[in-house]
mmCIF file with all atom_site columns, C-alpha atoms in Angstrom:
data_model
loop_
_atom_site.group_PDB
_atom_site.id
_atom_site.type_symbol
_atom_site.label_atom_id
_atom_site.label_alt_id
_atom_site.label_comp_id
_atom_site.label_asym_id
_atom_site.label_entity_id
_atom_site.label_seq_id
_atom_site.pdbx_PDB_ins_code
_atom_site.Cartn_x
_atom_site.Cartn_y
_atom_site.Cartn_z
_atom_site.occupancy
_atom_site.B_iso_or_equiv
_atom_site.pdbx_formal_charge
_atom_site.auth_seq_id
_atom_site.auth_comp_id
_atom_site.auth_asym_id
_atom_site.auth_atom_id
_atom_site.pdbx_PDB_model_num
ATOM 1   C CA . UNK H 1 1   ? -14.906 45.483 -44.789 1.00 36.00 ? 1399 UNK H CA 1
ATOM 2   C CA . UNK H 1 2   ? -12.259 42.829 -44.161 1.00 35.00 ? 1400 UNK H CA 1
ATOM 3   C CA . UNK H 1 3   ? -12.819 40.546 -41.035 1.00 45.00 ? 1401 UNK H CA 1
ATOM 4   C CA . UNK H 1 4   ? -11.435 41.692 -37.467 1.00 47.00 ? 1402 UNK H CA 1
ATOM 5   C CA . UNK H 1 5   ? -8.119  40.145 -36.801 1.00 44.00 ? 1403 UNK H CA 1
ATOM 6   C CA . UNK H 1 6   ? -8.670  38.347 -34.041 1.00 75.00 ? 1404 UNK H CA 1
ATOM 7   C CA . UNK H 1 7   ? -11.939 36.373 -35.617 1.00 81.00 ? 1405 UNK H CA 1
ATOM 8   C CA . UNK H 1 8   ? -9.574  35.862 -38.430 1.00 81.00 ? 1406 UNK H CA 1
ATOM 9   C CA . UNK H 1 9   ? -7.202  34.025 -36.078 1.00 78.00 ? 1407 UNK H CA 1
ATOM 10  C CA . UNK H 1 10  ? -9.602  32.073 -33.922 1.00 77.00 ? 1408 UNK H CA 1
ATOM 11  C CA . UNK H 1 11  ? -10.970 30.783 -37.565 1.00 84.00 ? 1409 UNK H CA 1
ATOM 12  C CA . UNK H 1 12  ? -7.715  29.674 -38.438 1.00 84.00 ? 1410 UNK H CA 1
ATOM 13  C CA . UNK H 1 13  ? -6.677  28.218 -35.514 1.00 84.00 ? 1411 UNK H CA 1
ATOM 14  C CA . UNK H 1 14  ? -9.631  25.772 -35.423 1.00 84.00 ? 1412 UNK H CA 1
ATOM 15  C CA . UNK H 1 15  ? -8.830  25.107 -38.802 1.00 87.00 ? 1413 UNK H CA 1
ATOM 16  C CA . UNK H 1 16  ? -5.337  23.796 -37.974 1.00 92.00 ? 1414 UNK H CA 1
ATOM 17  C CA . UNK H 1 17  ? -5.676  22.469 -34.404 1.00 94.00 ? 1415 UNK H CA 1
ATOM 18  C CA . UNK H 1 18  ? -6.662  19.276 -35.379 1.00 92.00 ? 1416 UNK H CA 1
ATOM 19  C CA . UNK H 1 19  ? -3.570  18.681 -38.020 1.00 94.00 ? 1417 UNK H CA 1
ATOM 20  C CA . UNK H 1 20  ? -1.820  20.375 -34.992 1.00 95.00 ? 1418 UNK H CA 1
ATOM 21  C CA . UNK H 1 21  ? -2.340  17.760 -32.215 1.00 96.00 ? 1419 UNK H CA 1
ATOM 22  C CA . UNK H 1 22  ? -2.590  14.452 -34.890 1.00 95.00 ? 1420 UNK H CA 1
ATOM 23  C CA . UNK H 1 23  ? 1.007   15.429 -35.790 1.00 94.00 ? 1421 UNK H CA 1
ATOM 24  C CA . UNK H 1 24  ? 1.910   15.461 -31.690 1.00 95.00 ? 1422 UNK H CA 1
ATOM 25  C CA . UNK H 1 25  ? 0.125   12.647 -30.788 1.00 96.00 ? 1423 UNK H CA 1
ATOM 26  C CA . UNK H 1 26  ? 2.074   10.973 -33.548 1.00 94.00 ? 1424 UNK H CA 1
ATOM 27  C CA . UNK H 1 27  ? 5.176   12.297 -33.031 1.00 92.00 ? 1425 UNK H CA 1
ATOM 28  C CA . UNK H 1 28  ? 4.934   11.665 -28.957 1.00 93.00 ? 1426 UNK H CA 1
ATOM 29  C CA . UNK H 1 29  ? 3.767   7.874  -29.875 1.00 93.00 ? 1427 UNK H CA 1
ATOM 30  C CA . UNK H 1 30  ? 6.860   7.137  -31.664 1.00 90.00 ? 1428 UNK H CA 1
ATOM 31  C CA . UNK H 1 31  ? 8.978   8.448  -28.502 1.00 91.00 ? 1429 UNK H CA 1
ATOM 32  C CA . UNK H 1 32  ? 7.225   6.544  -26.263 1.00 90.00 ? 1430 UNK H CA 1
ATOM 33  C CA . UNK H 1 33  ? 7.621   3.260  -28.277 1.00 88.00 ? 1431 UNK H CA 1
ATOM 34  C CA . UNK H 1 34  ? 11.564  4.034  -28.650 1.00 86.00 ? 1432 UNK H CA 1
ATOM 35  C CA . UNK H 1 35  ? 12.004  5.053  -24.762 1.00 83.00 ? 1433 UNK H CA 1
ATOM 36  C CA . UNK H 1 36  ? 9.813   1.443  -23.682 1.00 85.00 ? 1434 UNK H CA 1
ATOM 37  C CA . UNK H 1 37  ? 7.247   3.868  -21.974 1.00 89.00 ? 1435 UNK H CA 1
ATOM 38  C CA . UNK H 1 38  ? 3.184   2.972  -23.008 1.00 92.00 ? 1436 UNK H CA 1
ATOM 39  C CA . UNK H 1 39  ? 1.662   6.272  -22.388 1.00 94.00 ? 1437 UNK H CA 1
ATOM 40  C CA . UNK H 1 40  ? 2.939   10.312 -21.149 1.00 94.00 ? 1438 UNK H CA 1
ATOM 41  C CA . UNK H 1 41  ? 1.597   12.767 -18.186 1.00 94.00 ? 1439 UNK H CA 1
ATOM 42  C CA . UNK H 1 42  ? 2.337   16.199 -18.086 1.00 95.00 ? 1440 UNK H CA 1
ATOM 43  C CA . UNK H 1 43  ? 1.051   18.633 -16.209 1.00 93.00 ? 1441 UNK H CA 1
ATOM 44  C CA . UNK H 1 44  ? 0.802   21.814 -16.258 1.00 94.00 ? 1442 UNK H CA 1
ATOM 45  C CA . UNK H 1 45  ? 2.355   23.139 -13.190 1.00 90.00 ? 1443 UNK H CA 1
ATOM 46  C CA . UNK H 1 46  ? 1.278   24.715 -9.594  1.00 87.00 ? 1444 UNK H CA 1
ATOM 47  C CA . UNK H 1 47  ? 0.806   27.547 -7.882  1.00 83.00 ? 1445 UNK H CA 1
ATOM 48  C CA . UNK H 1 48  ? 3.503   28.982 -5.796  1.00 82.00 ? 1446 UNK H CA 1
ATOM 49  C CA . UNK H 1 49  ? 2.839   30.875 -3.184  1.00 78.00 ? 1447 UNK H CA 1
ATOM 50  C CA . UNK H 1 50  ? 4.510   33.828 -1.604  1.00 82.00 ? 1448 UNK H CA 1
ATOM 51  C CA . UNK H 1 51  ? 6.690   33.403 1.515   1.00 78.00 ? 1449 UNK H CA 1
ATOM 52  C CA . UNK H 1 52  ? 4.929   33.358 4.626   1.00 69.00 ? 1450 UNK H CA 1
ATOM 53  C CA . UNK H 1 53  ? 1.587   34.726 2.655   1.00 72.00 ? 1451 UNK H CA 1
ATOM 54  C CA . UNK H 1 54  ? -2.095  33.179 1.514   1.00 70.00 ? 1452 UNK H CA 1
ATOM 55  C CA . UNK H 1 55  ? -1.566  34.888 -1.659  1.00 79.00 ? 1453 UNK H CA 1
ATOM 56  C CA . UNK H 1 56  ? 0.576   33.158 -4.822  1.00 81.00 ? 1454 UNK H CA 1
ATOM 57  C CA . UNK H 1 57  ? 2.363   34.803 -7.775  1.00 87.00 ? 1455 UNK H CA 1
ATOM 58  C CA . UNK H 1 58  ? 0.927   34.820 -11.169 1.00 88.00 ? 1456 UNK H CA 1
ATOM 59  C CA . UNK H 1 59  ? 0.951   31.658 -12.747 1.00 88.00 ? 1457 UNK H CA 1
ATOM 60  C CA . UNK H 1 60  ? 1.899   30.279 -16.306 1.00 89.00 ? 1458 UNK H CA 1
ATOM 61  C CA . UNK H 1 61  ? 1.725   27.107 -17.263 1.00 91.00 ? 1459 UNK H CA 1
ATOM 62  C CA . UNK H 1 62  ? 4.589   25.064 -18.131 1.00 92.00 ? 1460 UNK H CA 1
ATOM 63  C CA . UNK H 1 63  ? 5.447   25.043 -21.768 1.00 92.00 ? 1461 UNK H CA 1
ATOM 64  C CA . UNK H 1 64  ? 5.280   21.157 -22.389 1.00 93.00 ? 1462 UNK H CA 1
ATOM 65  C CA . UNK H 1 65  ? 1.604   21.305 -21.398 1.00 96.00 ? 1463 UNK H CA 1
ATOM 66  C CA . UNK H 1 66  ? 0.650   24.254 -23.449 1.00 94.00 ? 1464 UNK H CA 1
ATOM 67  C CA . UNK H 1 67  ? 2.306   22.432 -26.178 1.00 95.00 ? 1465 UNK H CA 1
ATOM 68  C CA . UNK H 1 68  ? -0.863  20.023 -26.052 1.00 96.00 ? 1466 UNK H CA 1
ATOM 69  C CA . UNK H 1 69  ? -3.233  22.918 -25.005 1.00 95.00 ? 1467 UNK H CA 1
ATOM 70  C CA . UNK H 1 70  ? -3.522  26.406 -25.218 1.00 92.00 ? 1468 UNK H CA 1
ATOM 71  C CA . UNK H 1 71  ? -4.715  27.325 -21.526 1.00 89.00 ? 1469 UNK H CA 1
ATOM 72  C CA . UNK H 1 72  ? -2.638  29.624 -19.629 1.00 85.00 ? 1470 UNK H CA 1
ATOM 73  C CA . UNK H 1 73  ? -4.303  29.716 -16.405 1.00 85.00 ? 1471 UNK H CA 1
ATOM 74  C CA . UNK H 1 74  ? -4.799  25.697 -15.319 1.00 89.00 ? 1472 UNK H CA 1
ATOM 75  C CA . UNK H 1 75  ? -2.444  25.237 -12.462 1.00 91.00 ? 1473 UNK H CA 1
ATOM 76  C CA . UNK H 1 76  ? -2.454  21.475 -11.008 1.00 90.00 ? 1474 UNK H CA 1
ATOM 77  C CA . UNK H 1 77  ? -4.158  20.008 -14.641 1.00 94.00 ? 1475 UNK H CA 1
ATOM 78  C CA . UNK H 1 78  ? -2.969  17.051 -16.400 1.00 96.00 ? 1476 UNK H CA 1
ATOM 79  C CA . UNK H 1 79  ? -2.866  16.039 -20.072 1.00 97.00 ? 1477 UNK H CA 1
ATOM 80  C CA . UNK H 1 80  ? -2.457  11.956 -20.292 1.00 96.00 ? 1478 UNK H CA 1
ATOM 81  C CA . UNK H 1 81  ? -1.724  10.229 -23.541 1.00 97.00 ? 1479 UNK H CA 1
ATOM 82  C CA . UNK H 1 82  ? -1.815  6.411  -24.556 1.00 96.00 ? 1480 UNK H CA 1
ATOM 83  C CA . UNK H 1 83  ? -1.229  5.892  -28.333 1.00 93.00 ? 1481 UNK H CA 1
ATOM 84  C CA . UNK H 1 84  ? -3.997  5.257  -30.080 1.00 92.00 ? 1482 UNK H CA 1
ATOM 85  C CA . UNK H 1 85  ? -6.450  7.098  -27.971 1.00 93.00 ? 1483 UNK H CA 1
ATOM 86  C CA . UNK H 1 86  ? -7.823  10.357 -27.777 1.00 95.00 ? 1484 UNK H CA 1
ATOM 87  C CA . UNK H 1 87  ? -6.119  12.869 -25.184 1.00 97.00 ? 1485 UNK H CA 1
ATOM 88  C CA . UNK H 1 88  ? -7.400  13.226 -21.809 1.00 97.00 ? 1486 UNK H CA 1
ATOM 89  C CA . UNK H 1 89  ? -7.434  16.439 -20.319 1.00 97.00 ? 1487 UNK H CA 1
ATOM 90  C CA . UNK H 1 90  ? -8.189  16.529 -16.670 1.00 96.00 ? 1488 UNK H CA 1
ATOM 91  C CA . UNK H 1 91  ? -8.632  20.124 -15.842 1.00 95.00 ? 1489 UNK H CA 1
ATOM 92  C CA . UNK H 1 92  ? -8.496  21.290 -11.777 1.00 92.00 ? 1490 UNK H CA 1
ATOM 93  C CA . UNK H 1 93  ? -11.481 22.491 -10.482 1.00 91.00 ? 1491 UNK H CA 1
ATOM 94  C CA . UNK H 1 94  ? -11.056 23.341 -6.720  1.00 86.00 ? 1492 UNK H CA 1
ATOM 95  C CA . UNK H 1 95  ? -14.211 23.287 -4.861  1.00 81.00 ? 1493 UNK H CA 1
ATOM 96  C CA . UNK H 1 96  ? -13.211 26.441 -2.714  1.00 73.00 ? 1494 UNK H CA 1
ATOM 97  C CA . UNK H 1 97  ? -14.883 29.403 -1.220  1.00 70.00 ? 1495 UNK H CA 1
ATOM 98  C CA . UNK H 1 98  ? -11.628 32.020 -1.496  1.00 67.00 ? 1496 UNK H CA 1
ATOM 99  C CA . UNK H 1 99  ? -10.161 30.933 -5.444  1.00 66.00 ? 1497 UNK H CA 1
ATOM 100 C CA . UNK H 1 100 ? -11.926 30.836 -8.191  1.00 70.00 ? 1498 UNK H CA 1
ATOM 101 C CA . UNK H 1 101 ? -11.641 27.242 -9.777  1.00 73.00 ? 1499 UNK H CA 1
ATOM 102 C CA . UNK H 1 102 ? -10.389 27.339 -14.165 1.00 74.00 ? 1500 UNK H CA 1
ATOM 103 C CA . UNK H 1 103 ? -13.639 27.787 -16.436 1.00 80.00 ? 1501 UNK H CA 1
ATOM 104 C CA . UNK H 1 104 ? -14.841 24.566 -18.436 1.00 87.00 ? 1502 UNK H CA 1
ATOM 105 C CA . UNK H 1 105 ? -13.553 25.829 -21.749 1.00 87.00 ? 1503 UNK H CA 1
ATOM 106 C CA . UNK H 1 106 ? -15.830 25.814 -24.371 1.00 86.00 ? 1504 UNK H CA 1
ATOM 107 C CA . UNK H 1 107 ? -13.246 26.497 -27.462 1.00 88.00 ? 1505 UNK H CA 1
ATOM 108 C CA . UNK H 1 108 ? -12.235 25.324 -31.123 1.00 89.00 ? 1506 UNK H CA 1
ATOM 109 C CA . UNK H 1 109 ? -9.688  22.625 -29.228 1.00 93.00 ? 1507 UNK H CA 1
ATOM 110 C CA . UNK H 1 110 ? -11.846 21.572 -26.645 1.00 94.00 ? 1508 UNK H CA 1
ATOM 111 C CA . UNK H 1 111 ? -13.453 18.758 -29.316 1.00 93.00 ? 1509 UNK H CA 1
ATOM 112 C CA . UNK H 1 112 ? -10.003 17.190 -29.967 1.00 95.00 ? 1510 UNK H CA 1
ATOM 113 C CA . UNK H 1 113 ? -9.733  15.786 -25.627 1.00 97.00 ? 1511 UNK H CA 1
ATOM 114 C CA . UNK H 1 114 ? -11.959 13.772 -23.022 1.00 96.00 ? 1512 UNK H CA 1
ATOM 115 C CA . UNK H 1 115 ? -12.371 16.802 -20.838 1.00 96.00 ? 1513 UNK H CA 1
ATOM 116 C CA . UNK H 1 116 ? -12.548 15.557 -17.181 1.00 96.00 ? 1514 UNK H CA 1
ATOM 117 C CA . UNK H 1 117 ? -13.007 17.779 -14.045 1.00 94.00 ? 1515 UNK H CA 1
ATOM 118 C CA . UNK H 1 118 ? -11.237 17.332 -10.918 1.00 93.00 ? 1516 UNK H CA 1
ATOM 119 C CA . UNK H 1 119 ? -11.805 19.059 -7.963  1.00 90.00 ? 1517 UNK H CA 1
ATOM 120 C CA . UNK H 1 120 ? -8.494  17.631 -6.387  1.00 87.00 ? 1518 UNK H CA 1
ATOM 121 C CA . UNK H 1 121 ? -5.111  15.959 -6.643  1.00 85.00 ? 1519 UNK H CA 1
ATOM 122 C CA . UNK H 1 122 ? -7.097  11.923 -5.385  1.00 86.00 ? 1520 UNK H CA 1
ATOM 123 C CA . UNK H 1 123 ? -9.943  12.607 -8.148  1.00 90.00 ? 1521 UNK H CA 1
ATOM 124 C CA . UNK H 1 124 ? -7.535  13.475 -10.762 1.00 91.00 ? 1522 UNK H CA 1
ATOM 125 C CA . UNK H 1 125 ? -5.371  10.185 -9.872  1.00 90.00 ? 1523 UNK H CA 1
ATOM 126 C CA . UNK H 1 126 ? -9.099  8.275  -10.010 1.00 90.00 ? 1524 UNK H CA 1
ATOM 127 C CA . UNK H 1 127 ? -9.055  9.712  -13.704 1.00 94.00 ? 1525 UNK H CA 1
ATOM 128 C CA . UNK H 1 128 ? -6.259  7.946  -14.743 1.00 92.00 ? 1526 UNK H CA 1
ATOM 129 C CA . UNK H 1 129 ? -5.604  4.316  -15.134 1.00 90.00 ? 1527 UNK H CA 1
ATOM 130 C CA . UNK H 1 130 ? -4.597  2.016  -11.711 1.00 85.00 ? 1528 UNK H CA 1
ATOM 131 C CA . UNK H 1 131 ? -0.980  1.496  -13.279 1.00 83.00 ? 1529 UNK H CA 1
ATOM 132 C CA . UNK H 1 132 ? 1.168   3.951  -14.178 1.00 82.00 ? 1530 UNK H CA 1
ATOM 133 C CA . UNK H 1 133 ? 4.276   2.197  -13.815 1.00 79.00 ? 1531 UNK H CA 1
ATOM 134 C CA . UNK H 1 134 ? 5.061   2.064  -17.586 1.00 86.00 ? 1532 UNK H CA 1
ATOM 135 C CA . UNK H 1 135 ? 3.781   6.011  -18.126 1.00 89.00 ? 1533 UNK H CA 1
ATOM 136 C CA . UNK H 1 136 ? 6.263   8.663  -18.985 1.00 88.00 ? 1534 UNK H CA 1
ATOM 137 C CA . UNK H 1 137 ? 5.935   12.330 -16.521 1.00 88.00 ? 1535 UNK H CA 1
ATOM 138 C CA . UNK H 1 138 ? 6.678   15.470 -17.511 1.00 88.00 ? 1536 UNK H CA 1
ATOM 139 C CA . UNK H 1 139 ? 6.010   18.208 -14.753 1.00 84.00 ? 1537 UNK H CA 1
ATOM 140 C CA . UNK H 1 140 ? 7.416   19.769 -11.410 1.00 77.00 ? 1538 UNK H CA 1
ATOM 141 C CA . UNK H 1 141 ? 9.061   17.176 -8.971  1.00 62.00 ? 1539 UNK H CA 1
ATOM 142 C CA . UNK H 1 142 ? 7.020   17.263 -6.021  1.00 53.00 ? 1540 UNK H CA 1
ATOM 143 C CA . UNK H 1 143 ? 3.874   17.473 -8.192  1.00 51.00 ? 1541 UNK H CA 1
ATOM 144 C CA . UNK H 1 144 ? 2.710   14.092 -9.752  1.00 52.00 ? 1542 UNK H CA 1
ATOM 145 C CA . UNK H 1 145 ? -0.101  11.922 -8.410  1.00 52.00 ? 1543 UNK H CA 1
ATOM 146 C CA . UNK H 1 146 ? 1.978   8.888  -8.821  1.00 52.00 ? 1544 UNK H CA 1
ATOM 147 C CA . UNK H 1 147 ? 4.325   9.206  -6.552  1.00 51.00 ? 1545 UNK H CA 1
ATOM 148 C CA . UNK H 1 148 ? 2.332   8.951  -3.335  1.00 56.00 ? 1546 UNK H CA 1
ATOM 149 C CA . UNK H 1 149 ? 2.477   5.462  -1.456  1.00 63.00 ? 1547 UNK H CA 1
ATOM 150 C CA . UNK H 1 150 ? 0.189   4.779  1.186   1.00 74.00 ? 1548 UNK H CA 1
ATOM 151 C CA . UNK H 1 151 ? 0.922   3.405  4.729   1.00 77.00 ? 1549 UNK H CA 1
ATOM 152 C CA . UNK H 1 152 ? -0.789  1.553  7.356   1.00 82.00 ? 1550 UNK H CA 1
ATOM 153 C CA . UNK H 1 153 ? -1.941  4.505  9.945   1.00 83.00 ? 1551 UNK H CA 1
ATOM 154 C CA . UNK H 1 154 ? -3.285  4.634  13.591  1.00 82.00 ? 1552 UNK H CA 1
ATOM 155 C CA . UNK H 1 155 ? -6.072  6.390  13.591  1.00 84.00 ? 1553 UNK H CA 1
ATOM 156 C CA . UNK H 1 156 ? -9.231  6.933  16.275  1.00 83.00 ? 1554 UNK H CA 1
ATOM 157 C CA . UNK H 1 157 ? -11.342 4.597  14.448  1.00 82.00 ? 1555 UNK H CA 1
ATOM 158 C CA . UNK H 1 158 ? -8.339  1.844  13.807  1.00 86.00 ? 1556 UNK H CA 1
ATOM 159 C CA . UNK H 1 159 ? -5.802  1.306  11.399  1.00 89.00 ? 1557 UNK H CA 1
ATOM 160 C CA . UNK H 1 160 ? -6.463  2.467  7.426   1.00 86.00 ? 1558 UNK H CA 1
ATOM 161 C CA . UNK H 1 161 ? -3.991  3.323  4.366   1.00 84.00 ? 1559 UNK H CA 1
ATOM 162 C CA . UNK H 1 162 ? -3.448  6.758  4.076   1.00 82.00 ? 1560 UNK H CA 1
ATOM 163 C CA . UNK H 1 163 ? -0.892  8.778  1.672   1.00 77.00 ? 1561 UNK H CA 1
ATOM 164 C CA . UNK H 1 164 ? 1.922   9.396  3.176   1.00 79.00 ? 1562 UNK H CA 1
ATOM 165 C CA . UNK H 1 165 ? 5.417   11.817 1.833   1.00 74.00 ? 1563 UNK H CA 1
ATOM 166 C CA . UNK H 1 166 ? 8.799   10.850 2.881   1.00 73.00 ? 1564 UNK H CA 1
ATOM 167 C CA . UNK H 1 167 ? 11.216  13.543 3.573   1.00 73.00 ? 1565 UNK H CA 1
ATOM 168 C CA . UNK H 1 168 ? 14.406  12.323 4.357   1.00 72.00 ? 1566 UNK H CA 1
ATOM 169 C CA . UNK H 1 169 ? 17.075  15.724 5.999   1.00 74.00 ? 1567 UNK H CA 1
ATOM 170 C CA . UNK H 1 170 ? 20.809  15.954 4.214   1.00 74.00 ? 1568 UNK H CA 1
ATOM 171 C CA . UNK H 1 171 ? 23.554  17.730 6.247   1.00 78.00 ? 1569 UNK H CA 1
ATOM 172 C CA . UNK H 1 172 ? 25.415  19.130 4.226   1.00 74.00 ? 1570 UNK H CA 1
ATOM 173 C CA . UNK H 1 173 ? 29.134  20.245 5.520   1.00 75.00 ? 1571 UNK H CA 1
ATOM 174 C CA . UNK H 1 174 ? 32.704  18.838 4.713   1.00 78.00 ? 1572 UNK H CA 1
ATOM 175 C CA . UNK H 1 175 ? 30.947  16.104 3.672   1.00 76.00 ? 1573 UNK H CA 1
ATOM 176 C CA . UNK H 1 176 ? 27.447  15.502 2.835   1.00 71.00 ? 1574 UNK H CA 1
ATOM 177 C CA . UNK H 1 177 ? 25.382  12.823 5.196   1.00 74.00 ? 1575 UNK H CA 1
ATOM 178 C CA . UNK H 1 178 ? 21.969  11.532 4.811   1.00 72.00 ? 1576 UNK H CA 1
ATOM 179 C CA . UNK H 1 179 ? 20.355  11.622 8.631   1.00 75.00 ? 1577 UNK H CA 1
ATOM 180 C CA . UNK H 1 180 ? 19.099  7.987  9.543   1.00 75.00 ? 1578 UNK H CA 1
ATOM 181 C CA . UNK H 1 181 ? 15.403  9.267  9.306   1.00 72.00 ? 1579 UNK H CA 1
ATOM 182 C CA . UNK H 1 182 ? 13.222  11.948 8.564   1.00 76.00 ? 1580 UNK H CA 1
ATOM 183 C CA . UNK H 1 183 ? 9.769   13.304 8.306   1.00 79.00 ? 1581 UNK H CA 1
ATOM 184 C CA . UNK H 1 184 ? 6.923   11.599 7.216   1.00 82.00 ? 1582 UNK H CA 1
ATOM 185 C CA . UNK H 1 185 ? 3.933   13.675 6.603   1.00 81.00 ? 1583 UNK H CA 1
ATOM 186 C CA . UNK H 1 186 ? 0.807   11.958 6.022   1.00 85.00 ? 1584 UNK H CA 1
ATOM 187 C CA . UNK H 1 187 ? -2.921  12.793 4.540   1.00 82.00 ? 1585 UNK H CA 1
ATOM 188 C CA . UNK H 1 188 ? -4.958  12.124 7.494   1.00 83.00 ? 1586 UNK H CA 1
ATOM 189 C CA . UNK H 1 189 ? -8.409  12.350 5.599   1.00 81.00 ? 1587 UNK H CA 1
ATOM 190 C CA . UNK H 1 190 ? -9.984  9.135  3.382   1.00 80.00 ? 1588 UNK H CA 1
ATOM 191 C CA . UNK H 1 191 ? -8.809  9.767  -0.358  1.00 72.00 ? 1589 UNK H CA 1
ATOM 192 C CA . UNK H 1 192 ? -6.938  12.527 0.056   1.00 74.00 ? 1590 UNK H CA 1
ATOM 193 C CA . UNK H 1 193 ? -3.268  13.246 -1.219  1.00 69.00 ? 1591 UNK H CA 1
ATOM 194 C CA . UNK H 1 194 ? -2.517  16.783 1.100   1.00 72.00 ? 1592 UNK H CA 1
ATOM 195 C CA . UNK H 1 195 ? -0.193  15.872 3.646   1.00 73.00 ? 1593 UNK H CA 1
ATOM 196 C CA . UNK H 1 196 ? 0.296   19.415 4.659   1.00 70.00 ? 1594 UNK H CA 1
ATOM 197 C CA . UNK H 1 197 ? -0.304  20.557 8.513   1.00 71.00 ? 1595 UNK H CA 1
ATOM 198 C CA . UNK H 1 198 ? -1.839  23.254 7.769   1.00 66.00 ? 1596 UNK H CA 1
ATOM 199 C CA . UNK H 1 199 ? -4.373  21.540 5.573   1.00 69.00 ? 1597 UNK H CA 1
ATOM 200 C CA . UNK H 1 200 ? -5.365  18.542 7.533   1.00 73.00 ? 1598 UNK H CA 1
ATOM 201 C CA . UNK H 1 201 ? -2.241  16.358 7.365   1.00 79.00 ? 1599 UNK H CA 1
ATOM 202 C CA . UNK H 1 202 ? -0.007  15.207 10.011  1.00 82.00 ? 1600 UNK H CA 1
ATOM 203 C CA . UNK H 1 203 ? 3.032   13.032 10.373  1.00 83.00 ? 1601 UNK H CA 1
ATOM 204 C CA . UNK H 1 204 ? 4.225   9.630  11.179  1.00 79.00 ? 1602 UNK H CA 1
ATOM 205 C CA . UNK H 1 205 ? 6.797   7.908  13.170  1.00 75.00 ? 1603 UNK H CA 1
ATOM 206 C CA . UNK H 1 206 ? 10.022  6.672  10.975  1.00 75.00 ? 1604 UNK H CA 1
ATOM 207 C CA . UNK H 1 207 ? 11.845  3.855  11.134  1.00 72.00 ? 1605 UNK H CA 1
ATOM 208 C CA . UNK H 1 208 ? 15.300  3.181  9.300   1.00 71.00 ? 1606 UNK H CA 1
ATOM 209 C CA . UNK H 1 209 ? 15.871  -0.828 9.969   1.00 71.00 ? 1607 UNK H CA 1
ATOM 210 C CA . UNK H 1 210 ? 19.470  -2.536 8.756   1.00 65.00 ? 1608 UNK H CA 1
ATOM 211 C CA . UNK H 1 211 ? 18.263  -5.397 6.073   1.00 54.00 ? 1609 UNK H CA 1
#
């Protein structure tokens, strides 16, 4: 009796993975080099949620990441790469009573990264190395950890650094005006990258000052 198909598939996948992501790695070193960048982050994409609803449509991962690994259900993880290392994958891992966080997986390709846990967007930034400024980011817009500054904020027990999100407004007409200002959202709690209201954030004054 010949082997059932999908055993015959997992075996050779496990078999080729490895040839797999040493040809990537390779491949993605060699672009990095030519481009001047030292290292790549890509993530695998975020949940969106329905309009004016706690509940979020089905989620896929973006292709680029599931070109390094073969999860489908990972929103908000990262793959990092630095030539001449092993790939990191930092997998999300919400802490949270009403979702249930992406298993640890335990399969054929799992040997081939540094599998890290995060439980948010600040522990998967502590993952990866203090400067980024020479890595390469593949992903959604609004999504990476390195694009957060932090400010100087007023808060009941002094000032502190905080992460803060500028949102500057566009009018948008006969002609198309930037407004001299906008909204600055900022993550109120120690560490933490969320500068939405509705989950603990809150906003800043901003000033636009003529150099």
């Amino acid at each position: 009796m010949s082997e059932p198909v999908s055993s015959l598939l997992h075996t050779q996948l496990a078999s080729t993975f490895g040839a797999h992501l040493g040809t990537l790695c390779e491949r993605t070193a060699r672009a990095l080099q030519t481009s001047g960048f030292t290292s790549l982050l890509v993530h695998a994409g975020s949940l969106l949620e329905i309009f004016q609803d706690d509940r979020t449509y089905p989620f896929e991962a973006h292709a680029p990441f599931k070109v390094w690994v073969p999860l489908q259900d990972a929103p908000d993880s990262f793959v990092w790469f630095e030539a001449g290392t092993r790939p990191r994958l930092i997998l999300h891992q919400p802490q949270d009573y009403w979702y249930q966080s992406a298993q640890t997986p335990q399969d054929y390709w799992v040997s081939h990264f540094d599998l890290r846990s995060a439980p948010d967007r600040a522990a998967a930034r502590a993952l990866l190395p203090h400067d980024l400024s020479g890595t390469a980011y593949i992903g959604d817009a609004t999504t990476p950890p390195i694009l957060t500054g932090t400010s100087s904020t007023l808060l009941k027990g002094g000032i502190a650094p905080r992460h803060v999100d500028l949102r500057p407004y566009v009018l948008v007409g006969d002609q198309i005006r930037i407004t001299p200002g906008g909204l600055t959202r900022v993550a109120l709690k120690e560490g933490s990258l969320v500068v939405n209201s509705s989950q603990g954030g809150g906003t800043k004054d901003t000033w636009v000052l003529d150099s």
